[in-house]
PDB file of C-alpha atoms in Angstrom:
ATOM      1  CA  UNK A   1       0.215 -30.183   1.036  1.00  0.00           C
ATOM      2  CA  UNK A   2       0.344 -33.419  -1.189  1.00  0.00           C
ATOM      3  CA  UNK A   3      -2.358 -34.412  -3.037  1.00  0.00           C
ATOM      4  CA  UNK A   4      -3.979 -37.760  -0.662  1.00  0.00           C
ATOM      5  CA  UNK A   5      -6.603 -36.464   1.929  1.00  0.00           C
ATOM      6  CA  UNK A   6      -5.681 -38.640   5.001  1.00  0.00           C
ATOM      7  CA  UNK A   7      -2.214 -37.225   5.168  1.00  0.00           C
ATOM      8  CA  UNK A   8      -2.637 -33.797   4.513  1.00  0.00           C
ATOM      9  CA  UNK A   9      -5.378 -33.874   7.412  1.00  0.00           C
ATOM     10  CA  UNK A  10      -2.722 -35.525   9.573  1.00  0.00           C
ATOM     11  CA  UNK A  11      -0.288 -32.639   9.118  1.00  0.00           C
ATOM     12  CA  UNK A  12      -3.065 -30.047   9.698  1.00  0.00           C
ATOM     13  CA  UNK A  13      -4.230 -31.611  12.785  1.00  0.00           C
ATOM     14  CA  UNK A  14      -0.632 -32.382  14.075  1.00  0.00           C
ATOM     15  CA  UNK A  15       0.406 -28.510  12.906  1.00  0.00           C
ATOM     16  CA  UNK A  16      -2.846 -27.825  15.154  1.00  0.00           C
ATOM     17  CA  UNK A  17      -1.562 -29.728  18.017  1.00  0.00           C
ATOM     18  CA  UNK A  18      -5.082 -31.526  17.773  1.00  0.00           C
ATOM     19  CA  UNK A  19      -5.367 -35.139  18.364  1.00  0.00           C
ATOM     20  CA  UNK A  20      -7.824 -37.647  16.532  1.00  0.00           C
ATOM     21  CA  UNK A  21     -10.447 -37.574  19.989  1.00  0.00           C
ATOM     22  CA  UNK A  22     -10.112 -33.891  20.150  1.00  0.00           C
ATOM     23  CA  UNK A  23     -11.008 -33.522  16.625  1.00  0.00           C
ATOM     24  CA  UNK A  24     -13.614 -36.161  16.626  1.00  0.00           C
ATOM     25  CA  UNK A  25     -15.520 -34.163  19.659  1.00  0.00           C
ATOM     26  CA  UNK A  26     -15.343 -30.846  18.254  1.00  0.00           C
ATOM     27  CA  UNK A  27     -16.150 -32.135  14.704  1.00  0.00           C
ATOM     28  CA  UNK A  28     -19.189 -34.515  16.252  1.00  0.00           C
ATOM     29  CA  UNK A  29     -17.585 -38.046  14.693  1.00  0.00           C
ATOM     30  CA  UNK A  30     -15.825 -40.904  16.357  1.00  0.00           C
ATOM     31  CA  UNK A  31     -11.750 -40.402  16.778  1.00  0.00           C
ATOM     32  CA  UNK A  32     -12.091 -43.706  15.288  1.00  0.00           C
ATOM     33  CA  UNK A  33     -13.532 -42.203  12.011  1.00  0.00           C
ATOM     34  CA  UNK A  34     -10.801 -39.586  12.112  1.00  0.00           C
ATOM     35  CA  UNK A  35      -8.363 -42.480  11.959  1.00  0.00           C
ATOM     36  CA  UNK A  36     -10.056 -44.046   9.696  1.00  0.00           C
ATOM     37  CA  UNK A  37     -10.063 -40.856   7.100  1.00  0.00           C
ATOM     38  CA  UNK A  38      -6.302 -40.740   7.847  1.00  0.00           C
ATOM     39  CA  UNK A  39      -5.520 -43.809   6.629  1.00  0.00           C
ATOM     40  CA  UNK A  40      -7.614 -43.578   3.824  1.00  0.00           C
ATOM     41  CA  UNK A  41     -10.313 -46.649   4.922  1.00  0.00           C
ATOM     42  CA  UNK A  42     -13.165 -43.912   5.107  1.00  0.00           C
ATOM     43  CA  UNK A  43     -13.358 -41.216   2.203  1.00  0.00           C
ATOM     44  CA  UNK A  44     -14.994 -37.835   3.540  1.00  0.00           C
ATOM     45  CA  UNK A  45     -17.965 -35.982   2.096  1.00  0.00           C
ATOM     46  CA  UNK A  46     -17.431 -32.623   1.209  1.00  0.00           C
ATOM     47  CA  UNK A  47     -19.624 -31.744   4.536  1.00  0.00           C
ATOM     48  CA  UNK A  48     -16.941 -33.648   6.659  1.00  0.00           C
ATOM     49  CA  UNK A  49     -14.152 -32.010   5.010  1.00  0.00           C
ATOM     50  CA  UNK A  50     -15.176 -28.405   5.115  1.00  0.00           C
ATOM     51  CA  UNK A  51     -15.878 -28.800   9.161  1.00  0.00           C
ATOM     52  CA  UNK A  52     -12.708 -30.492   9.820  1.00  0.00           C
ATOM     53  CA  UNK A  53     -11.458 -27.274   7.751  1.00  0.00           C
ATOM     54  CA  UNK A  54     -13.055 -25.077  10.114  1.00  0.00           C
ATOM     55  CA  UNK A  55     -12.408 -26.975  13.736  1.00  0.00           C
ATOM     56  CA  UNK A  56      -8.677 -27.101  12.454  1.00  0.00           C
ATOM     57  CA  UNK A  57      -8.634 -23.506  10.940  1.00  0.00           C
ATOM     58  CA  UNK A  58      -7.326 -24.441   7.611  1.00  0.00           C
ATOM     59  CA  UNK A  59      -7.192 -21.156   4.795  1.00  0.00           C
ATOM     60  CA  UNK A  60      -9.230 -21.268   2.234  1.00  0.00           C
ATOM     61  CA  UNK A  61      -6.801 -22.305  -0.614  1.00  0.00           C
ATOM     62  CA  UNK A  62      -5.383 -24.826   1.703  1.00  0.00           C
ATOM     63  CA  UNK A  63      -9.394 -25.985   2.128  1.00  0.00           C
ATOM     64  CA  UNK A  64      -9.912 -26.146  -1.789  1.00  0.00           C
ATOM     65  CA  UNK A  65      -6.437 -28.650  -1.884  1.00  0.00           C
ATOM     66  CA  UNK A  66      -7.969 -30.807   0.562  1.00  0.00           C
ATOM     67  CA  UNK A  67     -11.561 -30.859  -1.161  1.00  0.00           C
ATOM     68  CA  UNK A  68      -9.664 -32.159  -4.414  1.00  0.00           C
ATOM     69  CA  UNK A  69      -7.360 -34.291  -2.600  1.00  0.00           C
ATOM     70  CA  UNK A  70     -10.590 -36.049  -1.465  1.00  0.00           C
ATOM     71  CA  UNK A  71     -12.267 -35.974  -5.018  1.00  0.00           C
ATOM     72  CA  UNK A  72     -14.419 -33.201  -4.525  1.00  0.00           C
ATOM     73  CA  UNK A  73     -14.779 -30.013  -6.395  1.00  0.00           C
ATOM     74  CA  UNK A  74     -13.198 -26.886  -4.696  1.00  0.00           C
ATOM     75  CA  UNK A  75     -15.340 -24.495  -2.634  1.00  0.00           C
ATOM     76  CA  UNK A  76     -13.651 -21.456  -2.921  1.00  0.00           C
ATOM     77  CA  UNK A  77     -13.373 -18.711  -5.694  1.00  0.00           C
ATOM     78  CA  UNK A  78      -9.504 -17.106  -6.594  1.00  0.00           C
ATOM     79  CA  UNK A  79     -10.244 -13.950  -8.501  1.00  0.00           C
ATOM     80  CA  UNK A  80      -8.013 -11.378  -9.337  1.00  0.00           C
ATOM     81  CA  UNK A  81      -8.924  -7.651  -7.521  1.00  0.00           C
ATOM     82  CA  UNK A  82      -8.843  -6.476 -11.084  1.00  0.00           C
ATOM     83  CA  UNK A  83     -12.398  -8.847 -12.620  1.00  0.00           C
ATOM     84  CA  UNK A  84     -15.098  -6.807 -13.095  1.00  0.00           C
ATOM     85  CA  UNK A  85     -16.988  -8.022  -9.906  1.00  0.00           C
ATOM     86  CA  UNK A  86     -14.422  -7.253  -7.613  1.00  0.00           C
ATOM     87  CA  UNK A  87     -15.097  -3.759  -8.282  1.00  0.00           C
ATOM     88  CA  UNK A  88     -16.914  -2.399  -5.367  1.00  0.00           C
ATOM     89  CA  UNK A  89     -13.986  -4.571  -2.759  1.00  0.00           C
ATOM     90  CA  UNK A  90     -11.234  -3.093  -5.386  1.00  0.00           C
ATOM     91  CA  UNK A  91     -13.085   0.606  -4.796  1.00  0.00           C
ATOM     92  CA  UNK A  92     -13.355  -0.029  -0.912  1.00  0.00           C
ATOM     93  CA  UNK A  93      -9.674  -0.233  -0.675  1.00  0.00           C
ATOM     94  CA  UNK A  94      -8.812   2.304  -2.746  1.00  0.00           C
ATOM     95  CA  UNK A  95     -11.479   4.488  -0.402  1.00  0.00           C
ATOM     96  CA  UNK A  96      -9.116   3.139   2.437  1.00  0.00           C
ATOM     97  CA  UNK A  97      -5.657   4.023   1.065  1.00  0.00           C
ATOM     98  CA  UNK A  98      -6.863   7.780  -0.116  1.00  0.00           C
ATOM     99  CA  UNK A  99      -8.155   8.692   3.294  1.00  0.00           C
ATOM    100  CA  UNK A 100      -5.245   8.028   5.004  1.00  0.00           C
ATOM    101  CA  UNK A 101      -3.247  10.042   3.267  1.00  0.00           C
ATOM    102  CA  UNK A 102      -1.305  12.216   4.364  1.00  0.00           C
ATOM    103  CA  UNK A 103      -0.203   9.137   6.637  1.00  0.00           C
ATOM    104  CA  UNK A 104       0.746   6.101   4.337  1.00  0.00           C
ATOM    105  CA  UNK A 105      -1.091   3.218   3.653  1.00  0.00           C
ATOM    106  CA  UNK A 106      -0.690  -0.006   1.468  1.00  0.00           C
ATOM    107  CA  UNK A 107      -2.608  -3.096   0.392  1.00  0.00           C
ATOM    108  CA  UNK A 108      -0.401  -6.267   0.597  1.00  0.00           C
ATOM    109  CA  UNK A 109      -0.785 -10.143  -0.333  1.00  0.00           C
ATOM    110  CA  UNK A 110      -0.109 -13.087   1.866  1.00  0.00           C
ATOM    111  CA  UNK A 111       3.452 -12.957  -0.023  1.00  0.00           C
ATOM    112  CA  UNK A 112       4.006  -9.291   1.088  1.00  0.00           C
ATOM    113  CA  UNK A 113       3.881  -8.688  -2.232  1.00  0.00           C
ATOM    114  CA  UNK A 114       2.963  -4.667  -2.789  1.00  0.00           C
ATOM    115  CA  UNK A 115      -1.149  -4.547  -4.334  1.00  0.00           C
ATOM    116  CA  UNK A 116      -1.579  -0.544  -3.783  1.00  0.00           C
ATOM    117  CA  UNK A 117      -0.490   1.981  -1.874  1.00  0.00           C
ATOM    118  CA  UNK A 118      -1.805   5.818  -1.505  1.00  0.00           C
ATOM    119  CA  UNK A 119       0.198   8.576  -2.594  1.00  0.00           C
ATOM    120  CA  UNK A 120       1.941   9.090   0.968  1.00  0.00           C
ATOM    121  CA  UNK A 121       3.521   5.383   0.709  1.00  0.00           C
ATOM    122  CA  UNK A 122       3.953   5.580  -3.007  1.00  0.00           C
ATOM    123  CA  UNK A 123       6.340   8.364  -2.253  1.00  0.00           C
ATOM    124  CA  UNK A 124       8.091   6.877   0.877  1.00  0.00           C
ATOM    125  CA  UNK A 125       8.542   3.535  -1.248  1.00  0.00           C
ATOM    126  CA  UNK A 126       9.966   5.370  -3.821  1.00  0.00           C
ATOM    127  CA  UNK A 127      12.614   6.455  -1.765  1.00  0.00           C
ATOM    128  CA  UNK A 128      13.649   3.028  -0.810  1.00  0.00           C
ATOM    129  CA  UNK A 129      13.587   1.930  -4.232  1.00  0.00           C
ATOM    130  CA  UNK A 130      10.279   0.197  -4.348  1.00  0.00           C
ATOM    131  CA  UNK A 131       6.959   0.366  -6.484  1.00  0.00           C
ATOM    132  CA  UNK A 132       3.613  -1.407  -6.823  1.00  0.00           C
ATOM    133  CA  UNK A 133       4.153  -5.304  -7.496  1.00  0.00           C
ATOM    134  CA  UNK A 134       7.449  -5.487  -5.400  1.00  0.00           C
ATOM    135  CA  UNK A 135       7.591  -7.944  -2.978  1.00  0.00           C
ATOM    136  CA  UNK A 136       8.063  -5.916   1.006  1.00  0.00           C
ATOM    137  CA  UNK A 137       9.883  -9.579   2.112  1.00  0.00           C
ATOM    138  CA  UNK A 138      12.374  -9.274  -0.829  1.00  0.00           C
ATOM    139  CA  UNK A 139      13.145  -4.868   0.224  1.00  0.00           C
ATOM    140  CA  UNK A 140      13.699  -5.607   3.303  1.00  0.00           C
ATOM    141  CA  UNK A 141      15.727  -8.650   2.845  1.00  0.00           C
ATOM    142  CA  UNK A 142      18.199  -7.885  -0.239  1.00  0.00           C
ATOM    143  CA  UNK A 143      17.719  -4.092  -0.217  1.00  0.00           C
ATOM    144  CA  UNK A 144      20.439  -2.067   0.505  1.00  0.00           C
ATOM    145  CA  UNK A 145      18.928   0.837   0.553  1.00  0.00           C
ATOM    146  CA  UNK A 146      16.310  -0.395   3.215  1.00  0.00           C
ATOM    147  CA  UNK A 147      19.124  -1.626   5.799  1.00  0.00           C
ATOM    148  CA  UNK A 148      20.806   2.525   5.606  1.00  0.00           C
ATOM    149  CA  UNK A 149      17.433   4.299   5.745  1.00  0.00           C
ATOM    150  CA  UNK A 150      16.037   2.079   8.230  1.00  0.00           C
ATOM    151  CA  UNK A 151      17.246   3.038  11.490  1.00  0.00           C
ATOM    152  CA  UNK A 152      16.177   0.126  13.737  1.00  0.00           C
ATOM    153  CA  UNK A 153      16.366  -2.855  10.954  1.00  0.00           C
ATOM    154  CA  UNK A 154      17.191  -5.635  13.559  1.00  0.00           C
ATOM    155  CA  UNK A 155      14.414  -4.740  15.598  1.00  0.00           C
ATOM    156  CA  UNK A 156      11.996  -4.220  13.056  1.00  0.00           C
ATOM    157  CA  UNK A 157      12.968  -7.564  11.739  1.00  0.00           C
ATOM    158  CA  UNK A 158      12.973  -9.612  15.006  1.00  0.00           C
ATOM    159  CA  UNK A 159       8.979  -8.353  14.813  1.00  0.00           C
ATOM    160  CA  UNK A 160       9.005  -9.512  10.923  1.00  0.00           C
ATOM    161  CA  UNK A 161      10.217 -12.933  12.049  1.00  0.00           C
ATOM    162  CA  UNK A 162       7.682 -13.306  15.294  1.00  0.00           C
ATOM    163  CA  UNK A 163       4.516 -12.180  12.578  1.00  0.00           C
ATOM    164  CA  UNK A 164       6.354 -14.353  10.097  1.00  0.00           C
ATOM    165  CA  UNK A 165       5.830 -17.223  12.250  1.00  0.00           C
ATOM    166  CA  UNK A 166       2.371 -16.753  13.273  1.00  0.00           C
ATOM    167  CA  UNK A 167       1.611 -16.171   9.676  1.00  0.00           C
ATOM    168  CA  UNK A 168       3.622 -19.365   8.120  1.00  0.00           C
ATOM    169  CA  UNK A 169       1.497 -21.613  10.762  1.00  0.00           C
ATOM    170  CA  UNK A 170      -1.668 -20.251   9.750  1.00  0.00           C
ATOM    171  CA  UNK A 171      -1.391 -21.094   5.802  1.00  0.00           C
ATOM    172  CA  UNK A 172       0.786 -24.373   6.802  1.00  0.00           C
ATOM    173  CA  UNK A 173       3.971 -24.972   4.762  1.00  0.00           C
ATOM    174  CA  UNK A 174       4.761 -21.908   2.219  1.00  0.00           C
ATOM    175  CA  UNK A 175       7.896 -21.918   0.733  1.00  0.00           C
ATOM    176  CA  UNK A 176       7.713 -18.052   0.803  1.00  0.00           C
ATOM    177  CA  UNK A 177       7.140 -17.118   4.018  1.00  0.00           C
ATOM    178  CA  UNK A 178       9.693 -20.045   5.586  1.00  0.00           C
ATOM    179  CA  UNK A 179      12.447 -18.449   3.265  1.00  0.00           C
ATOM    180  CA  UNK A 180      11.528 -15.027   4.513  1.00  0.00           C
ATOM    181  CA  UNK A 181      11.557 -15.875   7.926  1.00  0.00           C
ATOM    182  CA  UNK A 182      15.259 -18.083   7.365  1.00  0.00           C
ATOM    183  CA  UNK A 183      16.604 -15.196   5.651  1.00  0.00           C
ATOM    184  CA  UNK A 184      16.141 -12.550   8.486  1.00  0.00           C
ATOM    185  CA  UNK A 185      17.183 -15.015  10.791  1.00  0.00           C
ATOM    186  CA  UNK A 186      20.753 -15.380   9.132  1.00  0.00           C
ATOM    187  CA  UNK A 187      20.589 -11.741   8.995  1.00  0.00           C
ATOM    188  CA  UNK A 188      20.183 -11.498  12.711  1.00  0.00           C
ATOM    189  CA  UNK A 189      22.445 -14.259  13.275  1.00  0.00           C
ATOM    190  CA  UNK A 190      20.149 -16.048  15.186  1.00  0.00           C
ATOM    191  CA  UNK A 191      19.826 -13.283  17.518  1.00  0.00           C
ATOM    192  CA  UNK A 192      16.612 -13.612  19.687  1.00  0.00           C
ATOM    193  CA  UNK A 193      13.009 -11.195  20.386  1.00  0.00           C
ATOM    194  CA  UNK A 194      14.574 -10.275  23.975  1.00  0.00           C
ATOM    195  CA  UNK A 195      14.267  -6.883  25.103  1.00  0.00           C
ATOM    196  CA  UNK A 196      15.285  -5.800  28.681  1.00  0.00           C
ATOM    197  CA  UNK A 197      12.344  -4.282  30.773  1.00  0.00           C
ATOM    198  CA  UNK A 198       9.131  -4.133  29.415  1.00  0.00           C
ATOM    199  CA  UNK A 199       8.427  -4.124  26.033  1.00  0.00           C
ATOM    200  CA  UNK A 200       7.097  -1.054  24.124  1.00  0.00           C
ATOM    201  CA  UNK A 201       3.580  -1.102  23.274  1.00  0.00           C
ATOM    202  CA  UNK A 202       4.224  -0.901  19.651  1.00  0.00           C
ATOM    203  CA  UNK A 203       7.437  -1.553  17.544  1.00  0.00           C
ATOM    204  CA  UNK A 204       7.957   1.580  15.430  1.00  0.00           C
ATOM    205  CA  UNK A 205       9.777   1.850  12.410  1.00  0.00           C
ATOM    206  CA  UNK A 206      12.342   4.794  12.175  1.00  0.00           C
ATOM    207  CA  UNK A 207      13.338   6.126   8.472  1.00  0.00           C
ATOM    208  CA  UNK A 208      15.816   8.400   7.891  1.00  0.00           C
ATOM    209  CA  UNK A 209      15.420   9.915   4.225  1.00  0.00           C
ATOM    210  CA  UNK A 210      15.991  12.799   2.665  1.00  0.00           C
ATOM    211  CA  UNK A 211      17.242  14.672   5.704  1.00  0.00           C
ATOM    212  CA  UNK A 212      13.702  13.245   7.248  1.00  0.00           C
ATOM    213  CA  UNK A 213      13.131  11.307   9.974  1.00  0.00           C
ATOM    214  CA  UNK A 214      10.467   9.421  10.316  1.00  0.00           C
ATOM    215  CA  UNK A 215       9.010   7.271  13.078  1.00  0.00           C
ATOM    216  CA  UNK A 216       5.999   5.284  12.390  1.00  0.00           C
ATOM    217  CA  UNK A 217       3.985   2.201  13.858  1.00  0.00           C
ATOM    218  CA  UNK A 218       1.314   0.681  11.609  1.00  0.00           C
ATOM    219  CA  UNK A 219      -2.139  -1.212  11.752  1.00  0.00           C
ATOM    220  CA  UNK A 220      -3.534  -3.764   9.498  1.00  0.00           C
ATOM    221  CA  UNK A 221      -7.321  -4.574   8.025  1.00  0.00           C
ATOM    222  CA  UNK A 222      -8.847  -7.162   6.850  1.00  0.00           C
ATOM    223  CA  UNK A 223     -11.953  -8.657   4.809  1.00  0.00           C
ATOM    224  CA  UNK A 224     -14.070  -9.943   7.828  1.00  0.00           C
ATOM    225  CA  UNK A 225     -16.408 -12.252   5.771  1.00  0.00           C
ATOM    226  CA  UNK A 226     -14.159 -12.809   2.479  1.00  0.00           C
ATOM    227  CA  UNK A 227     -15.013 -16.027   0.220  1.00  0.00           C
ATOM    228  CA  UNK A 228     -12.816 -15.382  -2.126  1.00  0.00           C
ATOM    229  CA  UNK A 229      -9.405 -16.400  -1.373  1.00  0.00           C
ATOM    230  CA  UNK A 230      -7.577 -13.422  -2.842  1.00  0.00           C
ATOM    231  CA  UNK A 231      -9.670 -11.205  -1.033  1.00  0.00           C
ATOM    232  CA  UNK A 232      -9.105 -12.973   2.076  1.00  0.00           C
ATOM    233  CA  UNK A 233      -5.530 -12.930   2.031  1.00  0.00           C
ATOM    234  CA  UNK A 234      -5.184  -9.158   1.232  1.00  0.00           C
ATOM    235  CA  UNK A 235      -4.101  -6.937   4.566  1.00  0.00           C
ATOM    236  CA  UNK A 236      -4.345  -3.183   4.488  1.00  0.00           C
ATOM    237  CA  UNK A 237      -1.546  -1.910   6.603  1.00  0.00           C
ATOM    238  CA  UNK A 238      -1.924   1.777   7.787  1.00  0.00           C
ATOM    239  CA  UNK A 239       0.523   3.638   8.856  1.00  0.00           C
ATOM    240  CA  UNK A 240       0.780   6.457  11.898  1.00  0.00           C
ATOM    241  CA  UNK A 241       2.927   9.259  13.348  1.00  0.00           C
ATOM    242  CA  UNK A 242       4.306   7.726  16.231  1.00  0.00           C
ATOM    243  CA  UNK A 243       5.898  11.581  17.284  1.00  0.00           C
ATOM    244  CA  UNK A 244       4.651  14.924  16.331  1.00  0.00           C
ATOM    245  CA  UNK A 245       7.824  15.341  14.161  1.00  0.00           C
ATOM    246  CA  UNK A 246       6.560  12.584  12.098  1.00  0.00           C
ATOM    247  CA  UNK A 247       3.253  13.591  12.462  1.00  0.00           C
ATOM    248  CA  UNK A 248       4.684  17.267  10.726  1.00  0.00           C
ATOM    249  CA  UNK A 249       6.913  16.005   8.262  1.00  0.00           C
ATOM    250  CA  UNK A 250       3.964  13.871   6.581  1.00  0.00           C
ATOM    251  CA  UNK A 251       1.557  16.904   6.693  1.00  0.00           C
ATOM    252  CA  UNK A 252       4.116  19.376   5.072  1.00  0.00           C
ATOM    253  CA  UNK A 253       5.019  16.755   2.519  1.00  0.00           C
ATOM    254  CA  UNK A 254       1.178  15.843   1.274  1.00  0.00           C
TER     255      UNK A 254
END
């Protein structure tokens, strides 16, 4: 997003698919004063701009860009998980990770990038060559050791690009995640999500390491009623058995 107000709520509303009287209705104002606000002849309150975040679903570090492209002071806090008041969220994921062991678990950023992980996924990681503060887009891009132990890399990455996807047009243009997903598709050489029949209910992952193999199929948490941008950009992905072979292997290992 650039820094003027009227264009960065064109490109929202357009990325929306939204037009000026849809946004006008839902927002209670005139499509006329959406124009208007566009172009720059009106210049929003900070009330108008934080609805017009919400009707058009805009993140909340996207929503503080848009309160300071329109002169106004940001809404939204970006604390680290490490500040002293962040303690009981920073506790409730740890909580989160260690009960899931002997399964694995992992806190990740909007960037993939690797927050904490319980001793289950610390292990697994380390097998692939990865540790806390590694980015999961970068290991399974450039990591060799990822594409051998990985048994079904282009169909776990076909998923990757389809969440991708969903995930670059919910924070708008990020260099990161429009890399990532440009990346895997030179990987698969443009090869498409088609399967023949009907699709599985989940995508597993298989991992063959250290004579193991290891098929699992994850789900991810979330902050319901985060303020804090940080906070609500962190995803706890959990990982299960998806066979009782898996299921074993984990137990014997923890």
């Amino acid at each position: 997003m650039g820094l003027d107000f009227g264009a960065a709520l064109k490109e929202w509303r357009s990325a929306r698919r939204i037009s000026q009287l849809d946004l006008g209705l839902s927002a209670g104002v005139s499509s006329r004063h959406i124009s208007f606000l566009e172009t720059g002849r009106s210049r929003p309150s900070r009330g108008m701009v934080l609805r017009l975040c919400d009707e058009l679903d805009v993140p909340m570090a996207q929503r503080n860009r848009m309160l300071t492209a329109a002169g106004l002071s940001p809404a939204y806090a970006g604390r680290d998980l490490s500040e002293e008041d962040m303690a009981p969220m920073r506790a409730a994921v740890d909580w989160t990770l260690a009960r899931h062991d002997p399964y694995p678990a992992m806190a990740i950023d909007r960037h993939w990038r690797l927050v904490s992980a319980n001793r289950s996924c610390t292990t697994l990681l380390a097998g692939l060559g990865a540790k806390v503060g590694d980015s999961l887009l970068d290991m399974m891009i450039d990591n060799p050791m990822m594409r051998q132990a990985l048994e079904n890399y282009d169909e776990v990455a076909r998923h990757m690009v389809a969440r991708l996807r969903v995930e670059a047009a919910h924070f708008g243009h990020d260099d990161v995640l429009e890399a990532a997903i440009s990346a895997f598709e030179e990987i698969l050489g443009g090869a498409g999500a088609t399967v023949d029949g009907i699709r599985p209910a989940v995508i597993p992952a298989t991992y063959v390491l250290g004579g193991m193999r290891l098929t699992l199929f994850s789900t991810i948490s979330q902050f319901g009623s985060a303020e804090d941008i940080a906070l609500s950009e962190l995803r706890i992905e959990m990982m299960f058995p998806a066979d009782e072979e898996t299921r074993m292997a984990l137990e014997m290992m923890a």
